[in-house]
Each structure stands twice: as C-alpha cells, then as structure tokens.
Coordinates of C-alpha atoms and ligand atoms in Angstrom, one line a residue:
X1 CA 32.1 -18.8 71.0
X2 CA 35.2 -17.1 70.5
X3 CA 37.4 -17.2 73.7
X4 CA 40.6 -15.7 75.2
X5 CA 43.4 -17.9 75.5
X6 CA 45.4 -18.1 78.7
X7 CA 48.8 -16.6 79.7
X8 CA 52.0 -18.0 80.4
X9 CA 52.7 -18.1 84.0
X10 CA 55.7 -15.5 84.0
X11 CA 53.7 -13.4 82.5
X12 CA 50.9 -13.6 84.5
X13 CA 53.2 -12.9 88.1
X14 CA 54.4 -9.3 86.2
X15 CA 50.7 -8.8 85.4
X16 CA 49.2 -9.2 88.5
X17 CA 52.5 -6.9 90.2
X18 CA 51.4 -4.0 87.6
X19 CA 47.7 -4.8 88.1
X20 CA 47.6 -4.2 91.5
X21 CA 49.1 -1.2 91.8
X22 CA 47.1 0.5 88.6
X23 CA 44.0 -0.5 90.6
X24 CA 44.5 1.2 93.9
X25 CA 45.3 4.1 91.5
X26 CA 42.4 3.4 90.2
X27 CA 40.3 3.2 93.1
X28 CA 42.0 6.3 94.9
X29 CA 40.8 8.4 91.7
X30 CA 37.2 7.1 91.2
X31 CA 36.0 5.3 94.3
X32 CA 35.1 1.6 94.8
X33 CA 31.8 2.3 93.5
X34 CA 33.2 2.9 90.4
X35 CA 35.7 0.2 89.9
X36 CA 34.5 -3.5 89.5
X37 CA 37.0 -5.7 90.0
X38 CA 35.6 -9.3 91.8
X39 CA 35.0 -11.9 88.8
X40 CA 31.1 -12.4 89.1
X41 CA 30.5 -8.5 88.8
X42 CA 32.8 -8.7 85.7
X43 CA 31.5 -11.6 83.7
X44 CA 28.5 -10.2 82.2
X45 CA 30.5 -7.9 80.8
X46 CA 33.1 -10.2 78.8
X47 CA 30.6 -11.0 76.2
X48 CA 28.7 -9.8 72.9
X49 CA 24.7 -9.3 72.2
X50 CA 24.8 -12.8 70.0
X51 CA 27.1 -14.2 72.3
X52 CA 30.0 -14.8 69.8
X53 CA 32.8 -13.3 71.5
X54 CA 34.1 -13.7 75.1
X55 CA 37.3 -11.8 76.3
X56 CA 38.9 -11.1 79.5
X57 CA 39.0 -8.2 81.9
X58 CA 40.3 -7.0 85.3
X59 CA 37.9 -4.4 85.8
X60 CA 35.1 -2.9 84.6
X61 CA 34.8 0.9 85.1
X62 CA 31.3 3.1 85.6
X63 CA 32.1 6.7 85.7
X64 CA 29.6 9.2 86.4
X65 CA 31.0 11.8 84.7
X66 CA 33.8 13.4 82.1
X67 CA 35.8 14.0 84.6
X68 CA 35.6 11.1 85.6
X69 CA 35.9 9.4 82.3
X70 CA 39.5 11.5 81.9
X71 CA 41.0 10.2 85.2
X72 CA 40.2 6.7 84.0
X73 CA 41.8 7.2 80.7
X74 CA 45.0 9.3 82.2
X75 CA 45.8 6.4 84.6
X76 CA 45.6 4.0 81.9
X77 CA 47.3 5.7 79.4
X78 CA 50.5 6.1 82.3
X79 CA 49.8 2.6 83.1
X80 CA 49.7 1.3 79.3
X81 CA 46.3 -0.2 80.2
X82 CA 43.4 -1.1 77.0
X83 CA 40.6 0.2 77.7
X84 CA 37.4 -1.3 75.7
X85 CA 34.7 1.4 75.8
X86 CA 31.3 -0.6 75.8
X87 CA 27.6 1.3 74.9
X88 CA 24.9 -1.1 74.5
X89 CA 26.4 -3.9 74.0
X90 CA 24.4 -4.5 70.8
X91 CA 26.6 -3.8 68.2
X92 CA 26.9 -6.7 66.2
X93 CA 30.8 -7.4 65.0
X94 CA 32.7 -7.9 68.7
X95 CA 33.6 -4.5 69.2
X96 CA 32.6 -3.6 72.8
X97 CA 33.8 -7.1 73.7
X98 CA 37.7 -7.3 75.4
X99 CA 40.1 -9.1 73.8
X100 CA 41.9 -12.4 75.6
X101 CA 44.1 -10.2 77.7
X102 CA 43.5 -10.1 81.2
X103 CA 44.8 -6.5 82.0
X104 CA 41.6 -5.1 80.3
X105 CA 39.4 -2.2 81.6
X106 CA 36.3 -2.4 79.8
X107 CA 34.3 1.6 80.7
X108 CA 31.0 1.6 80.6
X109 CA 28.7 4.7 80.1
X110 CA 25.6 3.5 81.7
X111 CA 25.8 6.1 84.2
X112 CA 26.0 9.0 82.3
X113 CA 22.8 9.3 80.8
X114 CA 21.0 12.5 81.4
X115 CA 19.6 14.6 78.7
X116 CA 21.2 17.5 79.2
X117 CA 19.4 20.1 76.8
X118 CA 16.4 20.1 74.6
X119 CA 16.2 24.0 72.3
X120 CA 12.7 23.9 70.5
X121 CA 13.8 26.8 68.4
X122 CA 17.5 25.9 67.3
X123 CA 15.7 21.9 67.2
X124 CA 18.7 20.6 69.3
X125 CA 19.2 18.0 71.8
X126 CA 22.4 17.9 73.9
X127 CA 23.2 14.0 75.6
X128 CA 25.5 12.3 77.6
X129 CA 26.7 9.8 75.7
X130 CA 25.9 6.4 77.9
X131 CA 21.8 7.7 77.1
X132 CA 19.7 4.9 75.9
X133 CA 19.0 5.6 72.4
X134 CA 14.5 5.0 72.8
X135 CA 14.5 7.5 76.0
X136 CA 15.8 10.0 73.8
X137 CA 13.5 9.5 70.9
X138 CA 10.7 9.7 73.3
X139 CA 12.2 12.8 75.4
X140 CA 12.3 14.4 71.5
X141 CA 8.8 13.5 71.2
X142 CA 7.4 14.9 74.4
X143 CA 9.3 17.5 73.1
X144 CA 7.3 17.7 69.6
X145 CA 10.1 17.3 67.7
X146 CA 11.7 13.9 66.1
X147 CA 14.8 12.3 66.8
X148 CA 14.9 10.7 63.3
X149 CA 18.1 7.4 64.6
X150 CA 15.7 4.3 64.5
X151 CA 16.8 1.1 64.9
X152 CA 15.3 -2.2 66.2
X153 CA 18.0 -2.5 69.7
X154 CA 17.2 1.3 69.9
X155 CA 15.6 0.3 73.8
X156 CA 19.5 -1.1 74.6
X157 CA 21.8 0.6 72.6
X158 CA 22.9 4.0 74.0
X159 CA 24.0 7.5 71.7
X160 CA 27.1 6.7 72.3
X161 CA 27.5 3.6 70.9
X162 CA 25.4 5.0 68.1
X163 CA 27.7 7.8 67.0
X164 CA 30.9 5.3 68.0
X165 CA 29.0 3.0 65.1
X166 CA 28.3 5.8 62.7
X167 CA 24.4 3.8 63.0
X168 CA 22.0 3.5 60.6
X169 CA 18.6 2.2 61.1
X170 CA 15.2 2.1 59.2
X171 CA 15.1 6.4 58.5
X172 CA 18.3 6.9 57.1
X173 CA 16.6 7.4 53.4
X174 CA 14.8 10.1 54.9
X175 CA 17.3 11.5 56.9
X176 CA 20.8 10.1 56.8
X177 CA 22.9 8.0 59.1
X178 CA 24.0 9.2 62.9
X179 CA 26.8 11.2 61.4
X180 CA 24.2 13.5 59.4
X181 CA 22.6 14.2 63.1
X182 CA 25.5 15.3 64.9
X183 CA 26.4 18.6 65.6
X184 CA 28.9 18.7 67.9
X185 CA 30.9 16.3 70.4
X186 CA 32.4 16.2 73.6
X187 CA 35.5 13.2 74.1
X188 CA 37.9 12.0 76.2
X189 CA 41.2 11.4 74.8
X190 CA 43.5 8.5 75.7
X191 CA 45.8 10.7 77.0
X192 CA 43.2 12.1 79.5
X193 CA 42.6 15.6 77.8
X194 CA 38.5 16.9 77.3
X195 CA 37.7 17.3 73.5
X196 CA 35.3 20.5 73.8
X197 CA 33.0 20.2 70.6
X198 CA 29.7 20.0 72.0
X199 CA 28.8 23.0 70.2
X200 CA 25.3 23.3 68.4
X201 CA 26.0 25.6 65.8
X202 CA 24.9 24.2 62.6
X203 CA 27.6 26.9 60.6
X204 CA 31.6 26.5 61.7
X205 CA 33.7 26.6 58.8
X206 CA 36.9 26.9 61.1
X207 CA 39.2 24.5 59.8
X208 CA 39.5 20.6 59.6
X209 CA 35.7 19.3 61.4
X210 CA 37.8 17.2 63.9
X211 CA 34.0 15.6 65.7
X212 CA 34.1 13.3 62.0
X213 CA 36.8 11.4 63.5
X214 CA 34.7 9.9 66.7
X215 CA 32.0 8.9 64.1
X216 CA 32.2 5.3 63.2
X217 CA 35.9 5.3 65.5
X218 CA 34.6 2.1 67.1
X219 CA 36.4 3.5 70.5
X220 CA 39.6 3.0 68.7
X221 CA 40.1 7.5 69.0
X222 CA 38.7 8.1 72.6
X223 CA 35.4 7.9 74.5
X224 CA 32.8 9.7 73.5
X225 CA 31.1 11.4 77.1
X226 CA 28.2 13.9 75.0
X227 CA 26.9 14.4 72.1
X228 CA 24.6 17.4 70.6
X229 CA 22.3 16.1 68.3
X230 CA 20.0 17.9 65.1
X231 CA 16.2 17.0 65.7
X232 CA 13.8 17.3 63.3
X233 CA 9.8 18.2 62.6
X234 CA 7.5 15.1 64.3
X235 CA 6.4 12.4 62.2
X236 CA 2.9 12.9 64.1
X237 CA 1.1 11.6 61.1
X238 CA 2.5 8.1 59.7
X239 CA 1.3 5.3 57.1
X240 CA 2.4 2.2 56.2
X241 CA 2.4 -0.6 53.6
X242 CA 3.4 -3.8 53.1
X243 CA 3.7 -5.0 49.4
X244 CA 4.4 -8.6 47.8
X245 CA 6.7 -8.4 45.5
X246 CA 8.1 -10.9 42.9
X247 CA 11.9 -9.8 42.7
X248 CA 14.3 -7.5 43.5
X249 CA 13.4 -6.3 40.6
X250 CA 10.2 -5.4 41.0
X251 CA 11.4 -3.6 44.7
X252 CA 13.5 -1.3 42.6
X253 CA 11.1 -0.3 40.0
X254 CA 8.9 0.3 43.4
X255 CA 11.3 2.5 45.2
X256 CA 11.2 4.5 41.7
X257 CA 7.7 4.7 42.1
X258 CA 7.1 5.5 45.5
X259 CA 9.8 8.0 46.0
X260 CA 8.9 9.8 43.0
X261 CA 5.0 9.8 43.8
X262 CA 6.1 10.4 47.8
X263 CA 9.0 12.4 47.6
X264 CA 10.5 13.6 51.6
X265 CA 7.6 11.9 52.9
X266 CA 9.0 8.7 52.2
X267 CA 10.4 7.5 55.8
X268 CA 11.3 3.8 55.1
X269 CA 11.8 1.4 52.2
X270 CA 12.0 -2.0 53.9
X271 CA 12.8 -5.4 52.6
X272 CA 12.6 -9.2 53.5
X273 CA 12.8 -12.0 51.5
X274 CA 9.6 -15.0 52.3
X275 CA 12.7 -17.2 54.1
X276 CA 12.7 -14.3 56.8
X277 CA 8.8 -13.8 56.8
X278 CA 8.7 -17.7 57.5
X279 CA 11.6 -17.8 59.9
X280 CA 10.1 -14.6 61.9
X281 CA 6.5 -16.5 61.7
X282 CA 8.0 -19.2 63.6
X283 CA 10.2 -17.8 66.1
X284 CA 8.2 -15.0 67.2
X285 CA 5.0 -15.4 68.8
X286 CA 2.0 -13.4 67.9
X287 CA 3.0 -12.4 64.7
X288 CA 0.6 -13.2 61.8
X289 CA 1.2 -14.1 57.5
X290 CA -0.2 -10.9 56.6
X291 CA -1.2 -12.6 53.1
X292 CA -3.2 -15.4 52.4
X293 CA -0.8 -16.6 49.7
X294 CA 2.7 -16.4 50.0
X295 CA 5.6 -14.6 47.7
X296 CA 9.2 -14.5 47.0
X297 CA 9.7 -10.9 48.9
X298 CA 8.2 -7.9 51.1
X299 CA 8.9 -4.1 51.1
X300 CA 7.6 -2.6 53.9
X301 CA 7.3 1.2 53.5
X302 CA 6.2 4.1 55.8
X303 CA 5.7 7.7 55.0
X304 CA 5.2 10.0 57.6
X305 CA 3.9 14.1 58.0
X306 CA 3.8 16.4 60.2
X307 CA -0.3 16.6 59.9
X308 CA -2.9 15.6 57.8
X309 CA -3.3 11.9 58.4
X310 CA -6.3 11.3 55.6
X311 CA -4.0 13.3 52.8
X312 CA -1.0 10.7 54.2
X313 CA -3.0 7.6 53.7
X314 CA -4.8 8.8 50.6
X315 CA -1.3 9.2 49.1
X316 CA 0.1 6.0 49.9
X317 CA -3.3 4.3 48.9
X318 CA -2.4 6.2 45.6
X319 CA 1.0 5.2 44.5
X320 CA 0.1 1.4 46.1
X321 CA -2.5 1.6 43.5
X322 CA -0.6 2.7 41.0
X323 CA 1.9 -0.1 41.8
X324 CA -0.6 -2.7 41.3
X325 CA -1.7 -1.2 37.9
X326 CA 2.1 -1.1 37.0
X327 CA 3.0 -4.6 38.3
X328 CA 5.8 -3.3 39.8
X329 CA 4.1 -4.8 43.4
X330 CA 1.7 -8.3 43.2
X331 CA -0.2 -8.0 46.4
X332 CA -0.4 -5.1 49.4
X333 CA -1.8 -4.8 53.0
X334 CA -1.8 -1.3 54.1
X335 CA -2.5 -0.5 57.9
X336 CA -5.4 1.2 59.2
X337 CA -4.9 1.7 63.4
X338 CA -2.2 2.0 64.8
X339 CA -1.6 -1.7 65.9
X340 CA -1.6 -2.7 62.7
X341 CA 1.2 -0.2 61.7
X342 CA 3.2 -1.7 64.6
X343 CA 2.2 -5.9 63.6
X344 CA 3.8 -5.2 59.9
X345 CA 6.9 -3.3 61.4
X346 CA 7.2 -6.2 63.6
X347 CA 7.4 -8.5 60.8
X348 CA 10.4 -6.4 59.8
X349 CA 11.7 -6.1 63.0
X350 CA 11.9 -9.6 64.7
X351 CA 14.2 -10.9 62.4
X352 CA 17.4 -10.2 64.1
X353 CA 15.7 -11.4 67.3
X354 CA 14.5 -14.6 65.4
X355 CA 17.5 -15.4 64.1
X356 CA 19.2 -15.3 67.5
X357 CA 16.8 -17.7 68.7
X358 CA 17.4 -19.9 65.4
X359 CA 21.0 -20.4 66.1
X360 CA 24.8 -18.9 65.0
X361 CA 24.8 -17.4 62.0
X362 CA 27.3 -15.6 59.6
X363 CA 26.0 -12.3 59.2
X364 CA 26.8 -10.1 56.5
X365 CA 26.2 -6.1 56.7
X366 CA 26.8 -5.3 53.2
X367 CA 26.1 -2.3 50.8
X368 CA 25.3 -1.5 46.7
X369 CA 24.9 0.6 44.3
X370 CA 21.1 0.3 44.2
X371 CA 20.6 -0.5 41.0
X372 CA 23.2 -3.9 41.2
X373 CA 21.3 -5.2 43.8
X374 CA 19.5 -7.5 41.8
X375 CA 22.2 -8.9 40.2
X376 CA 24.3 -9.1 43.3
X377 CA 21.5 -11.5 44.3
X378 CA 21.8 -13.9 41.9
X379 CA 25.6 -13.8 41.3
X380 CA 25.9 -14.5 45.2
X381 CA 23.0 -17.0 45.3
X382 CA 24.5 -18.9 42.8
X383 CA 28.1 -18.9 44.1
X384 CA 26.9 -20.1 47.5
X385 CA 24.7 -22.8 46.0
X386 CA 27.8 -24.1 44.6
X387 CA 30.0 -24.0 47.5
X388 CA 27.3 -24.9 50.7
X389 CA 24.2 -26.0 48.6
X390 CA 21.9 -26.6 51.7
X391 CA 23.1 -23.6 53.5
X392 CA 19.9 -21.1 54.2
X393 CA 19.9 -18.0 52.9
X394 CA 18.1 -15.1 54.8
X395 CA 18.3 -11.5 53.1
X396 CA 16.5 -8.3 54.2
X397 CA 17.2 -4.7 55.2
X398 CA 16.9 -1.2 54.7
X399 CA 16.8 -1.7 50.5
X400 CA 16.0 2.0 50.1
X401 CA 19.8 2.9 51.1
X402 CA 21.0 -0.2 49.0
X403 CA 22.0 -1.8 52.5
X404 CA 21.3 -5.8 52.5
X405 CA 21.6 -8.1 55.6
X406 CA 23.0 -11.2 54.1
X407 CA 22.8 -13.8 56.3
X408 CA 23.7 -17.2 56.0
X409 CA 22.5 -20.0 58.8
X410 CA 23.2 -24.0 58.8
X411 CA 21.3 -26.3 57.1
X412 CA 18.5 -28.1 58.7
X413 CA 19.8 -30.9 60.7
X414 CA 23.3 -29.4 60.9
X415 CA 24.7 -28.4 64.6
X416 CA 25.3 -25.4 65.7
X417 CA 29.6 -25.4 64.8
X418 CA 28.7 -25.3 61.3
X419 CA 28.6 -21.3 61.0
X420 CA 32.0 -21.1 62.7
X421 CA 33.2 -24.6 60.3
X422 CA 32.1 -22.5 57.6
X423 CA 32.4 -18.6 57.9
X424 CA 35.7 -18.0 56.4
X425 CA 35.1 -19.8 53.1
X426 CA 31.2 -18.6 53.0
X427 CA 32.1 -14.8 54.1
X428 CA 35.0 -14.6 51.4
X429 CA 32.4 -15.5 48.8
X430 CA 30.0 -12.9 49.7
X431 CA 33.0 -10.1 50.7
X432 CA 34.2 -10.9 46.7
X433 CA 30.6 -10.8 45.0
X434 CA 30.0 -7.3 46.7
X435 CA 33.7 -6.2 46.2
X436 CA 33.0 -7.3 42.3
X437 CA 29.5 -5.4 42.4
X438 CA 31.5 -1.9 43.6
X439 CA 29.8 -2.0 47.5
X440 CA 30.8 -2.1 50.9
X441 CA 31.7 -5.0 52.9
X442 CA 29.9 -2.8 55.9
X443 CA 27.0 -0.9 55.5
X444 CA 25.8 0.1 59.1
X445 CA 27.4 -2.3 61.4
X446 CA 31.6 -1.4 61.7
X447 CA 34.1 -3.3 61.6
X448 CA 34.9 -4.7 65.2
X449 CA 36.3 -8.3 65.7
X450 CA 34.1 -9.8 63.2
X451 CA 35.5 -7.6 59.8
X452 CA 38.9 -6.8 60.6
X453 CA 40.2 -9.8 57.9
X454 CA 38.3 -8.5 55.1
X455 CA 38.4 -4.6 56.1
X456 CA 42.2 -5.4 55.3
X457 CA 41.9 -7.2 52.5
X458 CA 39.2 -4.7 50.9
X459 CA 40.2 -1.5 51.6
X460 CA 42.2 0.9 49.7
X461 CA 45.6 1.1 51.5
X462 CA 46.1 4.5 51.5
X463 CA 42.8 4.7 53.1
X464 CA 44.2 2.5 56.0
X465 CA 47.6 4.1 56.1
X466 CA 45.7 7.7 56.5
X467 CA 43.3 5.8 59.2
X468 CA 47.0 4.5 60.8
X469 CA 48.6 7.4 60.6
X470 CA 45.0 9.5 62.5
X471 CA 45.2 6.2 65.0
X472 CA 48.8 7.1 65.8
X473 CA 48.4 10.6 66.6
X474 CA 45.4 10.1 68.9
X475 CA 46.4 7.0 70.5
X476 CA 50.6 6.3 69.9
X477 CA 50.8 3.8 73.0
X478 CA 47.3 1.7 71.4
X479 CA 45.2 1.6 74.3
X480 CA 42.1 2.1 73.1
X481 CA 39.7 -0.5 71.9
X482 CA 42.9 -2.8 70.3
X483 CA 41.9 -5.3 68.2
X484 CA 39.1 -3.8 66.5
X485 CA 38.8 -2.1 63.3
X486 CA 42.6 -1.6 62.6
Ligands
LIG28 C1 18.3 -6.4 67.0 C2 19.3 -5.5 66.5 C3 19.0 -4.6 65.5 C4 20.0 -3.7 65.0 N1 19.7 -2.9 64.0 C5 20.6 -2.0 63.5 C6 20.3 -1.1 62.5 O1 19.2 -1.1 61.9 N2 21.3 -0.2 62.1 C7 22.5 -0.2 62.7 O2 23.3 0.7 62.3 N3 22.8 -1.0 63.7 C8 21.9 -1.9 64.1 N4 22.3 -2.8 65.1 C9 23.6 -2.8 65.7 C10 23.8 -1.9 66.9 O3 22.6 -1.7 67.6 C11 24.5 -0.6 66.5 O4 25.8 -0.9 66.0 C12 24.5 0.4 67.7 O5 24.9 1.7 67.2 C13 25.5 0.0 68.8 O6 25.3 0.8 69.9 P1 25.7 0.3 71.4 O7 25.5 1.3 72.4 O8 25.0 -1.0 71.7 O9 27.3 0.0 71.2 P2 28.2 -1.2 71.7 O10 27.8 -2.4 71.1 O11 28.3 -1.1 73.2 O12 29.6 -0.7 71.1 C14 29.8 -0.6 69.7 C15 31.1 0.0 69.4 O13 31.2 1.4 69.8 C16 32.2 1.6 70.8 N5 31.6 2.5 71.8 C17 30.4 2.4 72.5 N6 30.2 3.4 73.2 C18 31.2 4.3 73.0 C19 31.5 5.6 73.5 N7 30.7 6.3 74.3 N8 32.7 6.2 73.0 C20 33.5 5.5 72.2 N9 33.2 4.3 71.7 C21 32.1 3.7 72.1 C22 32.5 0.2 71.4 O14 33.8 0.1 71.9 C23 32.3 -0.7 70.1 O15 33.4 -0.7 69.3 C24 21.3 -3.7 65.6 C25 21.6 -4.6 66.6 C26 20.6 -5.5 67.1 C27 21.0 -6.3 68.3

C-alpha cells in the first residue's frame, strides 16, 4: 500500500493551531452532523477500492446540499484547505484517495442523491450528483426509457464520480462515453460560487460549452453537485453471444462482421483472453466454462431493441452463423433465458472482482486504433516476456471501442510486493508499446495517483500547459483534489 508520510513536529503544532480554528468554522457553517472529525469515523475513508493508496485527513465532510457543498468549499478556499471530492470510491487510479497531508477534507456526496427529474418527452433525467449510478439506471427503466452508462461497479459508483471520470463502460459503442450523455451541469467552484448549467436543452450554441471542463476533471475544477442527463429508447429486447475466437485477429474481422450485419443494434463487443476465463472460473463461484473445449479468446456481444425479441435473436443467430461459415469465430454459445444472458455477462464481468481476490496487480487502462490492436499484442507480449518472463498476462475489455485492460499480475509463487517491485519498469514497457502504436495511456479510467508519471511523460505539452493554465483560473490557490491528474 501506498502510505502518507509523517510531518515534522513544527509543522504539525502550526497545523493543528490553523486546524482547529477552520473546524469550528466548519462546524458553525454545516453542523456536527456534517463534519467527521474523530479518527475511527475517518479511516474508512483514507483508502482506495483495491486498497492501493492510503492518505490522511482531518475531516471528512457530508453535505446535504449545494449550498451546502459552497460553504464547505468557501471556508476552505479562505483557509487554503485541499479538499478531495470522493464518489464511489471505485475509480481505479487513487483519485478520490487524500494525499499524506493531514489538513485534508475529503467531501463526500453520499447524501445528495435524489433524482430530481425524469421528462419522458424531452428523455431527460436531472441527478444530484452523489446518486448511485444502478438506482438511476433502474429509476430510467421504470421509467421506460434507458440510461445507456454501464459499468460492472455501477451498484457503488455514484454520477458524480461518473461524469468527474468522463466513464466508459460496456455501451459506449452504442452510445458513447458519460460525456456524450450530459446535457447540462451544476458545480461548485473552489472559490464557493454555484456553476448554473443544469440546463436540458439539447441546442445552446452560446459561446465556449464551459460543462466540458467538469468531464473527466477528476475533482481537480470543482465539485460536481447535479447533473442532467440524455436517456435513451429501452433496450427491452436484448440477445447475447459468446464466441471462441482464435486471435485478435479473428475479433476484428468479427466486429466487421457483426456491426455491419447488426448495425445500431449492436450494444457491446466484449473481450477476454482464456487467462481471464480461467482466472474468473476460479475465483468466482458459480460461474461455469461455457465450452467444452477451451480457446485462446472470447467476445461477448449483446444487441439489444426496443421490441421484437424473435427478429433480435434470429439476427444474431444470423451473423453468428455467418461467422462460423467465415471462420472469422471457431465456436459460439448464444443465450436463450434470461439467466443465461446474465451467466455469460458474468464471465465478463467478474474479472475485476477476480483479480482483486488474486492479489496486487499493475493495471493498465489503455486505448488503440482498432485496427493495431493485434499487433499491439504481440509487440507488448513479446517485450514483457523479455523483461518479466513468468509475469501473467491478463487482457480483456470493451475491444469494440479499441479499449484493452492490460493487466499484469506476479508470477506463481511470487509474493504479493512483486507488482509494486515491478510496476515502474513493467508499466513503462506497456505506456511505450501503446505510445509507439498511436493510443492512449488511459482509455476510461483518468489519470489519478496511479498515471500522473506517464500522463507527463506522454502528453503533448501544450496540451498540459492549456490544462495548467484552465487549472489556474479555476483553482489559483490548488485546493482541489492536488496530486492528481496534474
Ligand atoms: C469492478 C470495477 C469495474 C469498473 N469498470 C469500469 C468501466 O467499465 N468503465 C469505466 O470507465 N470505469 C470503470 N471502473 C472505474 C470506476 O467505476 C469509474 O472510474 C467510476 O466512474 C468512478 O466513480 P466513483 O463514483 O466511484 O468515483 P470515485 O472513485 O469516488 O472518484 C473518482 C474521481 O472523481 C472525483 N469525483 C468523484 N465525485 C466527484 C464529484 N461529485 N465532483 C467532482 N469530482 C468528483 C474524485 O475526486 C476522483 O478523482 C470500474 C471499477 C471497478 C471497481
């Protein structure tokens, strides 16, 4: 685990002087019920989802509403106090954790989290922000309508966080990432002010679109307190596959296939390599091979409708068959009911979970041009071989948006330091393969703790200057969220 170092005595007497006053401030604004300041209350909330990171606080902060939210920030901002906003907690690179220093607030939005609109005609959804990402989807649903963000920590994760994150998920080839589903935003800035955008106009051509900023800001801008969100026609009707295939290869000429054949119906294009089906077999109980042989990879892919489930299936049973005759698939189990749909997503998405229960591992959120990844594969594959030959090697994702998790775990045998003995000279490796193959060194995930190193040492300059300068102008004394992203 990462940890917090401790300061020096001096520093620590001016600390607790200016700390003690800020929090009476603090308390007189919000209310005791608010402000968690005793150390037990505050230690679940010093560390990340994978438990890599642990940082220090002297409060943690629950605000009920905006208003709230801007007294918070106000008195910090006077008192020159970070603030780490925290969702979820799920986010995967450190960024919701606090850093080693002990005047920390850490502000939670688990409070706010009412719905607080649903328009069936203008297919709208207006959110606090600290809503849990699932209750919304199913709120849309009783609704009849779709909220198209899926991800597998959608029952923790909150909007918030999801929009802070700029997330992804398994639809995002359908229907984009967060940013495509956000209409409008409401924000605290550090300086305490209410940024008014939580319009739901889908036409505003009034200027510079200032909401863009928040999205994928990792809390480094402001907090984000609501969000108003597009929804979309119900996926009442869905279908999915699981194919074999025999290489990357073979997935790409697939994708061809099925979106060409499948066209906006195609929902998700899936894919694992055996490594992951094995390591999710074994870590996650009641899960089941779902061939009798095994092969090198799987795409799992859904389409979904509005109606018509027979026309649905018929279609995929098509283009499968096709895919078969073509060879561009060796082997596929499509799903019948219902709990059969839900046993081959599973197989897709256990794997984070089973590779938390396997032990640390250097995870790598990376994106391609499509077409490369194949190649990347190799290239990288061979490079690693040659620098941690037994290393294991666990690749899957949403292949479909040319976004692989590349994940690399310790040997068999090895103890559980070896990712953090390792991660520099293993993650420098990968960062250069997709760097050389023109993709991103962070597809879904941010930035956070984990990337800052190679978000510096990949990224354009001007492109950081610009992000700097932005930083500067929203945030010139650096309260918010410091030490992530820049
Ligand atoms: C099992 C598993 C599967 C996952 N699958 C995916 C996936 O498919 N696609 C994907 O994109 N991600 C995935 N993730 C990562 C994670 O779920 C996303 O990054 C998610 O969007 C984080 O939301 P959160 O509420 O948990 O945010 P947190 O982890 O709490 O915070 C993430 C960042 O956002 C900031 N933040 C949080 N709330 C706010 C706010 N209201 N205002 C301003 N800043 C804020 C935090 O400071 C931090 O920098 C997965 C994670 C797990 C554990």
């Amino acid at each position: 685990m990462i940890s917090a170092g401790t300061a020096p005595s001096f520093q620590r007497q001016s600390l607790h002087l200016m700390t003690t006053e800020f929090l009476k401030h603090l308390r007189d604004a919000l209310g005791d019920d608010i402000v968690e300041t005793e150390a037990d209350g505050i230690a679940p909330w010093l560390t990340d989802w994978r438990g890599v990171y642990k940082g220090n606080a002297q409060a943690v902060v629950r605000p009920r509403s905006t208003e709230q939210v801007a007294a918070c920030l106000r008195l910090c901002n006077q008192h020159g106090v970070p603030v780490v906003p925290r969702g979820g907690n799920t986010g995967l690179c450190g960024g919701a954790t606090p850093d080693a220093s002990p005047a920390n607030v850490i502000l939670s939005l688990d409070r706010m989290n009412h719905i607080r609109a649903i328009d069936t005609v203008a297919n709208t959804m207006v959110v606090d922000a600290g809503c849990i990402l699932g209750t919304l989807r199913r709120a849309a649903n009783e609704a009849d309508r779709l909220l198209p963000l899926s991800l597998a920590a959608e029952d923790s994760s909150q909007i918030g966080g999801n929009i802070a994150t700029n997330a992804g998920g398994v639809n995002v080839l359908r229907y984009g990432m967060a940013r495509e589903l956000v209409l409008g935003i409401e924000a605290v800035l550090p300086s305490g002010e209410i940024y008014k955008g939580l319009q739901t106009l889908r036409k505003d051509n009034t200027g510079y679109d200032l909401k863009q900023l928040f999205i994928g800001s990792e809390g480094t801008l402001g907090i984000i307190t609501g969000v108003a969100l597009r929804l979309q026609a119900p996926s009442r009707v869905r279908s999915v596959v699981l194919a074999a295939v025999d290489s990357p290869q073979q997935a790409l000429q697939l994708l061809r296939l099925v979106f060409g054949a499948c066209g906006p119906r195609l929902q998700a294009f899936e894919f694992f390599t055996d490594q992951c089906l094995d390591l999710v077999l074994s870590q996650v109980e009641g899960l089941h091979a779902p061939f009798s042989e095994r092969h090198p990879g799987y795409v799992l892919i859904e389409l979904a409708d509005t109606a018509n489930e027979e026309a649905l299936q018929a279609m995929l049973e098509d283009v499968i068959g096709q895919a078969l005759e073509q060879e561009v698939c060796v082997d596929a189990a499509l799903s019948a009911t219902l709990s059969q749909l839900q046993s081959l997503w599973r197989l897709r998405e256990e794997i984070s979970e089973a590779q938390k229960a396997d032990g640390p591992h250097l995870k790598h959120d990376i994106s391609l041009p499509i077409e490369r990844i194949p190649d990347f594969m190799v290239s990288a594959e061979t490079r690693l071989r040659g620098l941690a030959s037994d290393a294991r090697l666990f690749i899957f994702g949403h292949f479909g948006d040319g976004n692989l998790h590349y994940n690399v775990s310790r040997p068999l045998g090895a103890d559980r330091g070896w990712a953090g003995e390792w991660e520099e000279r293993i993650s420098a490796l990968v960062f250069d393969e997709v760097a050389q193959y023109g993709g991103s060194i962070s597809a879904e995930h941010g930035i956070g703790q984990l990337k800052r190193h190679a978000f510096h040492q990949h990224k354009d300059p001007l492109q950081i200057r610009l992000m700097q300068d932005i930083k500067q102008l929203f945030d010139p004394k650096g309260i918010m969220n410091p030490g992530k992203l820049l």
